[in-house]
Amino acid sequence: GAVVSQHPSWVICKSGTSVKIECRSLDFQATTMFWYRQFPKQSLMLMATSNEGSKATYEQGVEKDKFLINHASLTLSTLTVTSAHPEDSSFYICSAAHPQDEKLFFGSGTQLSVL
Amino acid sequence: QKEVEQNSGPLSVPEGAIASLNCTYSDRGSQSFFWYRQYSGKSPELIMSIYSNGDQEDGRFTAQLNKASQYVSLLIRDSQPSDSATYLCAVNLGGKLIFGQGTELSVKP
């Protein structure tokens, strides 16, 4: 299957700091990337849809000023968690839609722990 | 009603048995359906995709779709302990992939 690279795999930060997570499609160009968040024992919740060259579309209840998404190229999308707080601690997963079909391929995820 | 619903389990089956995982969805217009497997602490891995009514087989896995009943299932034949994971049903809704809460499967040796 297609390869989506995400890093860092885990990050620990102090409350009030910002954290940037990168998501790259390595062997295909992704017009659309998606960002999900997953709390323990829960399913993946879609946070936002990232489209190359345009503003991200956020799901209801997700603060766009807190979760900044940039999709500057067809192979890279970034998620910045600004002024992180302990309640933002979660598993963040990016995914990219392969252009030939609708199949979604996931990055390895980033475990964020905010102290 | 949730957009995509699954029985959270846990579902426990003995090694070699058939594991049956079920999923229902709310949007009759949905056309694309997927099953993902997720091991603890890892990101989801695509197992099967299905787009038309009926069965689709890939090795030990069979996906079944019934659009009239808004129901999609995954059968795992000859279950192995390594199949123990959470299985996520996902439905494409308006270009976005929406996940069910997942079913935890445990295959006992």
GROMACS .gro file of N, CA and C in nm, chain B residues 6-91:
model
  258
  121GLN      N    1  -2.083   0.018   1.568
  121GLN     CA    2  -2.029  -0.117   1.583
  121GLN      C    3  -2.049  -0.161   1.726
  122ASN      N    4  -2.056  -0.291   1.744
  122ASN     CA    5  -2.056  -0.347   1.878
  122ASN      C    6  -1.913  -0.341   1.930
  123SER      N    7  -1.894  -0.274   2.044
  123SER     CA    8  -1.757  -0.252   2.091
  123SER      C    9  -1.689  -0.378   2.142
  124GLY      N   10  -1.769  -0.483   2.168
  124GLY     CA   11  -1.710  -0.608   2.218
  124GLY      C   12  -1.674  -0.597   2.365
  125PRO      N   13  -1.574  -0.674   2.413
  125PRO     CA   14  -1.484  -0.753   2.328
  125PRO      C   15  -1.548  -0.881   2.275
  126LEU      N   16  -1.504  -0.920   2.156
  126LEU     CA   17  -1.547  -1.043   2.094
  126LEU      C   18  -1.435  -1.144   2.110
  127SER      N   19  -1.465  -1.255   2.171
  127SER     CA   20  -1.363  -1.357   2.195
  127SER      C   21  -1.397  -1.483   2.117
  128VAL      N   22  -1.301  -1.532   2.038
  128VAL     CA   23  -1.321  -1.655   1.962
  128VAL      C   24  -1.199  -1.744   1.979
  129PRO      N   25  -1.217  -1.875   1.970
  129PRO     CA   26  -1.101  -1.965   1.980
  129PRO      C   27  -1.023  -1.965   1.849
  130GLU      N   28  -0.897  -1.996   1.859
  130GLU     CA   29  -0.812  -2.006   1.741
  130GLU      C   30  -0.871  -2.104   1.641
  131GLY      N   31  -0.873  -2.065   1.514
  131GLY     CA   32  -0.927  -2.150   1.409
  131GLY      C   33  -1.073  -2.127   1.379
  132ALA      N   34  -1.142  -2.054   1.463
  132ALA     CA   35  -1.284  -2.027   1.443
  132ALA      C   36  -1.304  -1.908   1.348
  133ILE      N   37  -1.430  -1.886   1.313
  133ILE     CA   38  -1.465  -1.771   1.231
  133ILE      C   39  -1.507  -1.655   1.323
  134ALA      N   40  -1.446  -1.541   1.301
  134ALA     CA   41  -1.486  -1.420   1.376
  134ALA      C   42  -1.575  -1.336   1.286
  135SER      N   43  -1.687  -1.292   1.339
  135SER     CA   44  -1.783  -1.212   1.262
  135SER      C   45  -1.798  -1.075   1.326
  136LEU      N   46  -1.768  -0.973   1.248
  136LEU     CA   47  -1.773  -0.835   1.298
  136LEU      C   48  -1.878  -0.759   1.218
  137ASN      N   49  -1.959  -0.682   1.287
  137ASN     CA   50  -2.071  -0.616   1.221
  137ASN      C   51  -2.068  -0.465   1.235
  138CYS      N   52  -2.133  -0.400   1.140
  138CYS     CA   53  -2.133  -0.254   1.137
  138CYS      C   54  -2.260  -0.206   1.067
  139THR      N   55  -2.323  -0.104   1.120
  139THR     CA   56  -2.437  -0.042   1.052
  139THR      C   57  -2.406   0.106   1.033
  140TYR      N   58  -2.469   0.163   0.931
  140TYR     CA   59  -2.444   0.304   0.902
  140TYR      C   60  -2.576   0.373   0.873
  141SER      N   61  -2.577   0.504   0.888
  141SER     CA   62  -2.704   0.577   0.883
  141SER      C   63  -2.736   0.639   0.748
  142ASP      N   64  -2.634   0.671   0.669
  142ASP     CA   65  -2.656   0.743   0.545
  142ASP      C   66  -2.676   0.648   0.427
  143ARG      N   67  -2.798   0.644   0.375
  143ARG     CA   68  -2.828   0.552   0.264
  143ARG      C   69  -2.749   0.584   0.138
  144GLY      N   70  -2.700   0.706   0.129
  144GLY     CA   71  -2.626   0.746   0.010
  144GLY      C   72  -2.481   0.702   0.009
  145SER      N   73  -2.434   0.644   0.117
  145SER     CA   74  -2.294   0.602   0.125
  145SER      C   75  -2.263   0.497   0.019
  146GLN      N   76  -2.145   0.509  -0.040
  146GLN     CA   77  -2.108   0.419  -0.149
  146GLN      C   78  -1.982   0.339  -0.122
  147SER      N   79  -1.903   0.385  -0.025
  147SER     CA   80  -1.772   0.322  -0.003
  147SER      C   81  -1.758   0.282   0.143
  148PHE      N   82  -1.710   0.160   0.163
  148PHE     CA   83  -1.704   0.105   0.298
  148PHE      C   84  -1.570   0.036   0.317
  149PHE      N   85  -1.516   0.050   0.438
  149PHE     CA   86  -1.382   0.001   0.462
  149PHE      C   87  -1.374  -0.066   0.599
  150TRP      N   88  -1.286  -0.164   0.606
  150TRP     CA   89  -1.250  -0.222   0.736
  150TRP      C   90  -1.102  -0.200   0.761
  151TYR      N   91  -1.073  -0.148   0.880
  151TYR     CA   92  -0.936  -0.125   0.923
  151TYR      C   93  -0.908  -0.209   1.047
  152ARG      N   94  -0.784  -0.247   1.062
  152ARG     CA   95  -0.739  -0.316   1.183
  152ARG      C   96  -0.643  -0.224   1.256
  153GLN      N   97  -0.660  -0.217   1.388
  153GLN     CA   98  -0.573  -0.130   1.467
  153GLN      C   99  -0.522  -0.206   1.589
  154TYR      N  100  -0.392  -0.218   1.595
  154TYR     CA  101  -0.329  -0.275   1.713
  154TYR      C  102  -0.309  -0.163   1.814
  155SER      N  103  -0.302  -0.200   1.940
  155SER     CA  104  -0.292  -0.103   2.047
  155SER      C  105  -0.171  -0.011   2.027
  156GLY      N  106  -0.194   0.118   2.030
  156GLY     CA  107  -0.085   0.214   2.017
  156GLY      C  108  -0.037   0.239   1.875
  157LYS      N  109  -0.103   0.174   1.780
  157LYS     CA  110  -0.064   0.189   1.640
  157LYS      C  111  -0.176   0.256   1.561
  158SER      N  112  -0.143   0.299   1.441
  158SER     CA  113  -0.245   0.360   1.356
  158SER      C  114  -0.319   0.252   1.277
  159PRO      N  115  -0.436   0.283   1.225
  159PRO     CA  116  -0.516   0.183   1.153
  159PRO      C  117  -0.450   0.137   1.024
  160GLU      N  118  -0.478   0.011   0.991
  160GLU     CA  119  -0.424  -0.051   0.871
  160GLU      C  120  -0.543  -0.101   0.787
  161LEU      N  121  -0.547  -0.062   0.661
  161LEU     CA  122  -0.658  -0.102   0.575
  161LEU      C  123  -0.655  -0.253   0.547
  162ILE      N  124  -0.770  -0.317   0.571
  162ILE     CA  125  -0.781  -0.460   0.543
  162ILE      C  126  -0.862  -0.484   0.416
  163MET      N  127  -0.980  -0.424   0.412
  163MET     CA  128  -1.071  -0.451   0.301
  163MET      C  129  -1.146  -0.323   0.266
  164SER      N  130  -1.183  -0.313   0.141
  164SER     CA  131  -1.275  -0.210   0.097
  164SER      C  132  -1.384  -0.278   0.015
  165ILE      N  133  -1.504  -0.225   0.021
  165ILE     CA  134  -1.614  -0.286  -0.054
  165ILE      C  135  -1.707  -0.175  -0.099
  166TYR      N  136  -1.757  -0.187  -0.223
  166TYR     CA  137  -1.834  -0.079  -0.281
  166TYR      C  138  -1.971  -0.122  -0.332
  167SER      N  139  -1.989  -0.254  -0.354
  167SER     CA  140  -2.116  -0.301  -0.409
  167SER      C  141  -2.171  -0.414  -0.322
  168ASN      N  142  -2.301  -0.433  -0.333
  168ASN     CA  143  -2.367  -0.537  -0.253
  168ASN      C  144  -2.306  -0.674  -0.279
  169GLY      N  145  -2.303  -0.755  -0.172
  169GLY     CA  146  -2.253  -0.890  -0.186
  169GLY      C  147  -2.128  -0.912  -0.104
  170ASP      N  148  -2.054  -1.014  -0.142
  170ASP     CA  149  -1.934  -1.052  -0.069
  170ASP      C  150  -1.809  -1.018  -0.149
  171GLN      N  151  -1.706  -0.987  -0.075
  171GLN     CA  152  -1.575  -0.967  -0.137
  171GLN      C  153  -1.473  -1.035  -0.049
  172GLU      N  154  -1.394  -1.122  -0.112
  172GLU     CA  155  -1.301  -1.205  -0.036
  172GLU      C  156  -1.157  -1.168  -0.065
  173ASP      N  157  -1.076  -1.174   0.040
  173ASP     CA  158  -0.932  -1.151   0.024
  173ASP      C  159  -0.862  -1.236   0.129
  174GLY      N  160  -0.814  -1.352   0.083
  174GLY     CA  161  -0.749  -1.443   0.176
  174GLY      C  162  -0.846  -1.493   0.281
  175ARG      N  163  -0.812  -1.475   0.407
  175ARG     CA  164  -0.900  -1.521   0.515
  175ARG      C  165  -1.012  -1.422   0.547
  176PHE      N  166  -1.011  -1.309   0.481
  176PHE     CA  167  -1.108  -1.204   0.509
  176PHE      C  168  -1.218  -1.199   0.403
  177THR      N  169  -1.341  -1.182   0.450
  177THR     CA  170  -1.455  -1.161   0.360
  177THR      C  171  -1.534  -1.043   0.410
  178ALA      N  172  -1.552  -0.944   0.326
  178ALA     CA  173  -1.638  -0.830   0.359
  178ALA      C  174  -1.773  -0.853   0.292
  179GLN      N  175  -1.879  -0.820   0.363
  179GLN     CA  176  -2.014  -0.835   0.310
  179GLN      C  177  -2.087  -0.703   0.322
  180LEU      N  178  -2.157  -0.665   0.216
  180LEU     CA  179  -2.228  -0.539   0.215
  180LEU      C  180  -2.373  -0.560   0.176
  181ASN      N  181  -2.463  -0.500   0.252
  181ASN     CA  182  -2.606  -0.501   0.220
  181ASN      C  183  -2.655  -0.358   0.233
  182LYS      N  184  -2.664  -0.290   0.121
  182LYS     CA  185  -2.700  -0.148   0.124
  182LYS      C  186  -2.846  -0.129   0.165
  183ALA      N  187  -2.931  -0.223   0.130
  183ALA     CA  188  -3.073  -0.209   0.167
  183ALA      C  189  -3.088  -0.208   0.319
  184SER      N  190  -3.010  -0.291   0.385
  184SER     CA  191  -3.014  -0.297   0.531
  184SER      C  192  -2.913  -0.205   0.596
  185GLN      N  193  -2.835  -0.137   0.516
  185GLN     CA  194  -2.732  -0.045   0.566
  185GLN      C  195  -2.641  -0.116   0.665
  186TYR      N  196  -2.586  -0.224   0.616
  186TYR     CA  197  -2.513  -0.318   0.701
  186TYR      C  198  -2.389  -0.366   0.627
  187VAL      N  199  -2.277  -0.366   0.697
  187VAL     CA  200  -2.154  -0.418   0.639
  187VAL      C  201  -2.086  -0.503   0.745
  188SER      N  202  -2.031  -0.614   0.704
  188SER     CA  203  -1.969  -0.705   0.801
  188SER      C  204  -1.833  -0.753   0.751
  189LEU      N  205  -1.757  -0.805   0.843
  189LEU     CA  206  -1.626  -0.862   0.812
  189LEU      C  207  -1.617  -1.000   0.877
  190LEU      N  208  -1.587  -1.100   0.797
  190LEU     CA  209  -1.564  -1.235   0.849
  190LEU      C  210  -1.416  -1.266   0.841
  191ILE      N  211  -1.364  -1.322   0.948
  191ILE     CA  212  -1.225  -1.366   0.950
  191ILE      C  213  -1.225  -1.516   0.972
  192ARG      N  214  -1.183  -1.590   0.869
  192ARG     CA  215  -1.179  -1.736   0.880
  192ARG      C  216  -1.048  -1.780   0.942
  193ASP      N  217  -1.052  -1.898   1.003
  193ASP     CA  218  -0.930  -1.954   1.063
  193ASP      C  219  -0.858  -1.848   1.146
  194SER      N  220  -0.929  -1.793   1.241
  194SER     CA  221  -0.875  -1.684   1.323
  194SER      C  222  -0.747  -1.727   1.392
  195GLN      N  223  -0.653  -1.633   1.395
  195GLN     CA  224  -0.524  -1.656   1.458
  195GLN      C  225  -0.505  -1.558   1.575
  196PRO      N  226  -0.425  -1.596   1.674
  196PRO     CA  227  -0.400  -1.502   1.784
  196PRO      C  228  -0.349  -1.367   1.735
  197SER      N  229  -0.276  -1.367   1.624
  197SER     CA  230  -0.224  -1.241   1.570
  197SER      C  231  -0.334  -1.153   1.512
  198ASP      N  232  -0.454  -1.208   1.497
  198ASP     CA  233  -0.568  -1.127   1.452
  198ASP      C  234  -0.628  -1.045   1.566
  199SER      N  235  -0.584  -1.071   1.687
  199SER     CA  236  -0.636  -0.998   1.802
  199SER      C  237  -0.601  -0.850   1.788
  200ALA      N  238  -0.704  -0.768   1.780
  200ALA     CA  239  -0.686  -0.624   1.756
  200ALA      C  240  -0.824  -0.559   1.763
  201THR      N  241  -0.828  -0.430   1.742
  201THR     CA  242  -0.956  -0.360   1.728
  201THR      C  243  -0.983  -0.341   1.580
  202TYR      N  244  -1.104  -0.375   1.539
  202TYR     CA  245  -1.142  -0.364   1.398
  202TYR      C  246  -1.238  -0.247   1.382
  203LEU      N  247  -1.200  -0.157   1.294
  203LEU     CA  248  -1.276  -0.034   1.275
  203LEU      C  249  -1.349  -0.039   1.141
  204CYS      N  250  -1.476  -0.013   1.146
  204CYS     CA  251  -1.557   0.002   1.026
  204CYS      C  252  -1.556   0.150   0.988
  205ALA      N  253  -1.540   0.180   0.861
  205ALA     CA  254  -1.538   0.319   0.817
  205ALA      C  255  -1.625   0.336   0.693
  206VAL      N  256  -1.695   0.446   0.689
  206VAL     CA  257  -1.786   0.475   0.579
  206VAL      C  258  -1.753   0.612   0.523
   0.00000   0.00000   0.00000
